[in-house]
mmCIF file of C-alpha atoms in Angstrom:
data_model
loop_
_atom_site.group_PDB
_atom_site.id
_atom_site.type_symbol
_atom_site.label_atom_id
_atom_site.label_comp_id
_atom_site.label_asym_id
_atom_site.label_seq_id
_atom_site.Cartn_x
_atom_site.Cartn_y
_atom_site.Cartn_z
ATOM 1 C CA ALA A 205 56.045 -21.240 -3.602
ATOM 2 C CA PHE A 206 52.581 -23.067 -4.697
ATOM 3 C CA PHE A 207 50.240 -19.469 -4.399
ATOM 4 C CA ALA A 208 52.807 -17.277 -5.828
ATOM 5 C CA PRO A 209 52.132 -15.280 -9.216
ATOM 6 C CA PRO A 210 53.670 -16.946 -12.546
ATOM 7 C CA SER A 211 56.827 -14.995 -12.633
ATOM 8 C CA ARG A 212 57.550 -14.668 -16.853
ATOM 9 C CA SER A 213 59.185 -17.759 -17.363
ATOM 10 C CA CYS A 214 56.573 -20.006 -16.367
ATOM 11 C CA PRO A 215 55.329 -22.685 -19.601
ATOM 12 C CA CYS A 216 51.483 -22.682 -18.236
ATOM 13 C CA GLU A 217 52.212 -18.814 -18.103
ATOM 14 C CA LYS A 218 51.273 -18.261 -22.039
ATOM 15 C CA THR A 219 47.874 -21.109 -22.089
ATOM 16 C CA ARG A 220 46.568 -18.432 -19.223
ATOM 17 C CA ARG A 221 46.943 -16.142 -21.259
ATOM 18 C CA ALA A 222 45.011 -17.648 -24.589
ATOM 19 C CA ALA A 223 42.383 -18.116 -21.774
ATOM 20 C CA ARG A 224 42.002 -14.963 -21.494
ATOM 21 C CA LYS A 225 41.647 -13.869 -24.429
ATOM 22 C CA MET A 226 39.507 -16.744 -25.586
ATOM 23 C CA ALA A 227 37.122 -15.898 -22.432
ATOM 24 C CA PRO A 228 33.958 -15.360 -23.600
ATOM 25 C CA MET A 229 32.706 -10.969 -23.923
ATOM 26 C CA ALA A 230 29.850 -9.821 -19.964
ATOM 27 C CA ASN A 231 26.023 -10.488 -22.027
ATOM 28 C CA PRO A 232 25.471 -7.043 -22.541
ATOM 29 C CA PHE A 233 21.772 -7.834 -21.117
ATOM 30 C CA VAL A 234 22.830 -9.064 -17.637
ATOM 31 C CA GLN A 235 25.745 -5.161 -17.963
ATOM 32 C CA SER A 236 22.167 -3.129 -18.666
ATOM 33 C CA LEU A 237 21.029 -4.550 -15.023
ATOM 34 C CA ASN A 238 23.054 -3.985 -13.080
ATOM 35 C CA MET A 239 23.320 -7.293 -12.086
ATOM 36 C CA ARG A 240 27.078 -7.644 -11.243
ATOM 37 C CA ALA A 241 26.004 -4.564 -8.461
ATOM 38 C CA TYR A 242 26.965 -5.342 -4.553
ATOM 39 C CA ALA A 243 28.293 -9.026 -5.388
ATOM 40 C CA TRP A 244 24.659 -10.542 -5.945
ATOM 41 C CA ASN A 245 24.793 -13.822 -7.318
ATOM 42 C CA PRO A 246 23.043 -15.287 -9.847
ATOM 43 C CA PHE A 247 20.871 -17.856 -7.870
ATOM 44 C CA ARG A 248 19.651 -14.472 -6.500
ATOM 45 C CA TYR A 249 17.930 -13.662 -10.304
ATOM 46 C CA VAL A 250 16.536 -16.843 -10.601
ATOM 47 C CA GLY A 251 14.406 -16.190 -7.480
ATOM 48 C CA ASP A 252 14.045 -13.194 -8.002
ATOM 49 C CA PHE A 253 12.583 -14.489 -11.569
ATOM 50 C CA LEU A 254 10.887 -17.830 -10.778
ATOM 51 C CA HIS A 255 8.738 -15.306 -7.770
ATOM 52 C CA LEU A 256 7.443 -13.028 -10.337
ATOM 53 C CA ALA A 257 6.977 -15.655 -12.785
ATOM 54 C CA GLY A 258 4.578 -17.543 -9.562
ATOM 55 C CA ILE A 259 2.775 -14.097 -9.329
ATOM 56 C CA VAL A 260 2.177 -14.249 -13.133
ATOM 57 C CA VAL A 261 0.294 -16.793 -12.945
ATOM 58 C CA LEU A 262 -1.596 -17.009 -9.769
ATOM 59 C CA LEU A 263 -3.033 -13.464 -11.550
ATOM 60 C CA MET A 264 -3.246 -15.590 -14.797
ATOM 61 C CA ASN A 265 -5.112 -18.020 -12.457
ATOM 62 C CA ILE A 266 -8.078 -15.697 -11.339
ATOM 63 C CA ALA A 267 -8.555 -13.624 -13.984
ATOM 64 C CA LYS A 268 -9.117 -16.840 -15.739
ATOM 65 C CA ASN A 269 -11.580 -18.215 -13.420
ATOM 66 C CA LYS A 270 -12.621 -15.046 -12.029
ATOM 67 C CA SER A 271 -12.183 -16.351 -9.302
ATOM 68 C CA VAL A 272 -10.473 -16.324 -5.749
ATOM 69 C CA ALA A 273 -11.342 -20.046 -5.048
ATOM 70 C CA GLY A 274 -8.914 -22.250 -2.972
ATOM 71 C CA ILE A 275 -6.395 -19.078 -2.179
ATOM 72 C CA SER A 276 -5.627 -17.731 1.131
ATOM 73 C CA ARG A 277 -6.524 -14.185 1.789
ATOM 74 C CA SER A 278 -4.931 -14.691 5.102
ATOM 75 C CA THR A 279 -1.605 -15.167 3.139
ATOM 76 C CA GLN A 280 -2.198 -12.297 0.966
ATOM 77 C CA VAL A 281 -2.276 -9.882 3.587
ATOM 78 C CA LEU A 282 1.590 -11.413 4.286
ATOM 79 C CA TYR A 283 2.821 -11.061 1.363
ATOM 80 C CA PHE A 284 1.457 -7.513 1.380
ATOM 81 C CA MET A 285 2.343 -6.748 4.790
ATOM 82 C CA VAL A 286 5.359 -8.198 3.943
ATOM 83 C CA PHE A 287 6.087 -6.299 0.508
ATOM 84 C CA ILE A 288 4.888 -2.959 2.558
ATOM 85 C CA THR A 289 7.617 -3.053 5.494
ATOM 86 C CA ARG A 290 9.810 -3.857 3.728
ATOM 87 C CA TYR A 291 10.388 -2.149 0.336
ATOM 88 C CA LEU A 292 10.623 0.933 3.166
ATOM 89 C CA ASP A 293 14.222 1.991 1.973
ATOM 90 C CA LEU A 294 12.355 2.683 -1.741
ATOM 91 C CA VAL A 295 11.182 5.768 0.072
ATOM 92 C CA PHE A 296 14.246 6.689 2.563
ATOM 93 C CA HIS A 297 17.329 5.348 0.675
ATOM 94 C CA SER A 298 15.888 5.625 -2.763
ATOM 95 C CA GLU A 299 19.167 7.159 -4.722
ATOM 96 C CA ASP A 300 21.599 4.052 -3.282
ATOM 97 C CA GLN A 301 19.228 1.809 -5.264
ATOM 98 C CA THR A 302 20.057 0.094 -8.666
ATOM 99 C CA MET A 303 16.174 0.228 -11.269
ATOM 100 C CA TYR A 304 16.353 -3.901 -11.266
ATOM 101 C CA LEU A 305 15.860 -3.520 -6.912
ATOM 102 C CA VAL A 306 13.363 -0.493 -7.865
ATOM 103 C CA VAL A 307 11.264 -2.378 -10.449
ATOM 104 C CA PHE A 308 11.286 -5.403 -9.256
ATOM 105 C CA LYS A 309 10.669 -3.785 -5.328
ATOM 106 C CA VAL A 310 7.513 -1.730 -6.909
ATOM 107 C CA THR A 311 6.841 -5.162 -9.127
ATOM 108 C CA TYR A 312 6.244 -6.708 -5.620
ATOM 109 C CA ILE A 313 4.340 -4.499 -4.011
ATOM 110 C CA ALA A 314 1.567 -3.543 -7.097
ATOM 111 C CA THR A 315 0.726 -7.336 -7.461
ATOM 112 C CA ALA A 316 0.094 -7.787 -3.867
ATOM 113 C CA ALA A 317 -2.059 -4.671 -3.918
ATOM 114 C CA LEU A 318 -3.350 -5.892 -7.201
ATOM 115 C CA THR A 319 -3.865 -9.576 -5.662
ATOM 116 C CA LEU A 320 -5.748 -8.016 -2.833
ATOM 117 C CA PHE A 321 -8.273 -5.681 -4.217
ATOM 118 C CA LEU A 322 -9.279 -8.965 -6.235
ATOM 119 C CA PHE A 323 -9.746 -10.349 -3.593
ATOM 120 C CA TYR A 324 -12.443 -7.035 -3.074
ATOM 121 C CA GLN A 325 -13.512 -8.034 -7.192
ATOM 122 C CA PHE A 326 -14.741 -11.304 -6.428
ATOM 123 C CA ASP A 327 -15.534 -11.961 -2.563
ATOM 124 C CA ALA A 328 -18.793 -13.877 -3.594
ATOM 125 C CA THR A 329 -15.897 -16.470 -4.877
ATOM 126 C CA TYR A 330 -13.654 -16.274 -1.579
ATOM 127 C CA GLU A 331 -14.076 -19.744 0.400
ATOM 128 C CA ARG A 332 -13.686 -17.538 4.069
ATOM 129 C CA LYS A 333 -14.472 -20.986 5.939
ATOM 130 C CA HIS A 334 -10.935 -22.665 4.499
ATOM 131 C CA ASP A 335 -9.231 -19.597 5.281
ATOM 132 C CA THR A 336 -8.901 -20.821 8.605
ATOM 133 C CA CYS A 337 -5.478 -18.777 9.532
ATOM 134 C CA SER A 338 -5.909 -16.316 12.547
ATOM 135 C CA LEU A 339 -3.852 -12.598 11.705
ATOM 136 C CA VAL A 340 -3.371 -11.273 14.690
ATOM 137 C CA VAL A 341 -2.020 -14.728 16.268
ATOM 138 C CA ILE A 342 0.946 -14.189 13.458
ATOM 139 C CA ILE A 343 0.706 -10.820 13.314
ATOM 140 C CA ALA A 344 1.007 -9.764 17.171
ATOM 141 C CA PRO A 345 4.297 -11.742 18.277
ATOM 142 C CA CYS A 346 5.697 -10.437 15.279
ATOM 143 C CA ALA A 347 4.947 -7.070 16.425
ATOM 144 C CA LEU A 348 6.243 -7.439 19.687
ATOM 145 C CA ALA A 349 8.875 -9.283 18.671
ATOM 146 C CA ALA A 350 10.112 -6.428 16.285
ATOM 147 C CA VAL A 351 9.856 -4.336 18.385
ATOM 148 C CA LEU A 352 12.284 -5.242 21.486
ATOM 149 C CA LEU A 353 14.627 -7.237 18.753
ATOM 150 C CA THR A 354 14.920 -4.311 16.542
ATOM 151 C CA ASP A 355 18.749 -2.668 16.160
ATOM 152 C CA GLN A 356 18.266 0.380 16.425
ATOM 153 C CA TYR A 357 14.702 2.627 17.318
ATOM 154 C CA ASN A 358 13.153 4.211 14.562
ATOM 155 C CA ALA A 359 10.114 3.495 12.355
ATOM 156 C CA VAL A 360 12.032 2.004 9.313
ATOM 157 C CA GLU A 361 14.223 -0.499 11.149
ATOM 158 C CA VAL A 362 11.519 -1.407 13.488
ATOM 159 C CA LEU A 363 9.309 -2.323 10.303
ATOM 160 C CA TRP A 364 12.058 -4.263 8.277
ATOM 161 C CA THR A 365 12.416 -5.735 11.635
ATOM 162 C CA PHE A 366 8.742 -6.708 11.707
ATOM 163 C CA SER A 367 8.759 -7.858 7.976
ATOM 164 C CA GLU A 368 11.918 -10.260 8.831
ATOM 165 C CA PHE A 369 9.710 -11.940 11.498
ATOM 166 C CA ILE A 370 6.498 -12.362 8.967
#
């Protein structure tokens, strides 16, 4: 059969064994972060680190210019709401999470809060007239949809669903 495991008499078995012996060792850094947990793929980690790099660039830009001009406070409020409502599992399911997840979730929440604090700090540079997004128009329908379309009716599940709609 085509998909049957090779028998001992198969001439290509020696080649397969040699290739397995020459396979590179697993990266100890990857193993230390438990990056193979939950069968995630590398694209998840690349996305996480790129997202973190974007946040660092934003915070460095605000610190360098001592200004929040050109940045939408409404968007930053929405980011903060998403992180707070999405990562409630840190409180209720902390034993099920790898250190990698805990560090990134706490970092996202802390940097979103820091960004909002910087809006308070540099309020004189905030351009309200350009930030025309109405949060009520976004939050109200998302809250209604979360209540109506959640899988389970408990606070954590409703807030998780809300974070998905935002």
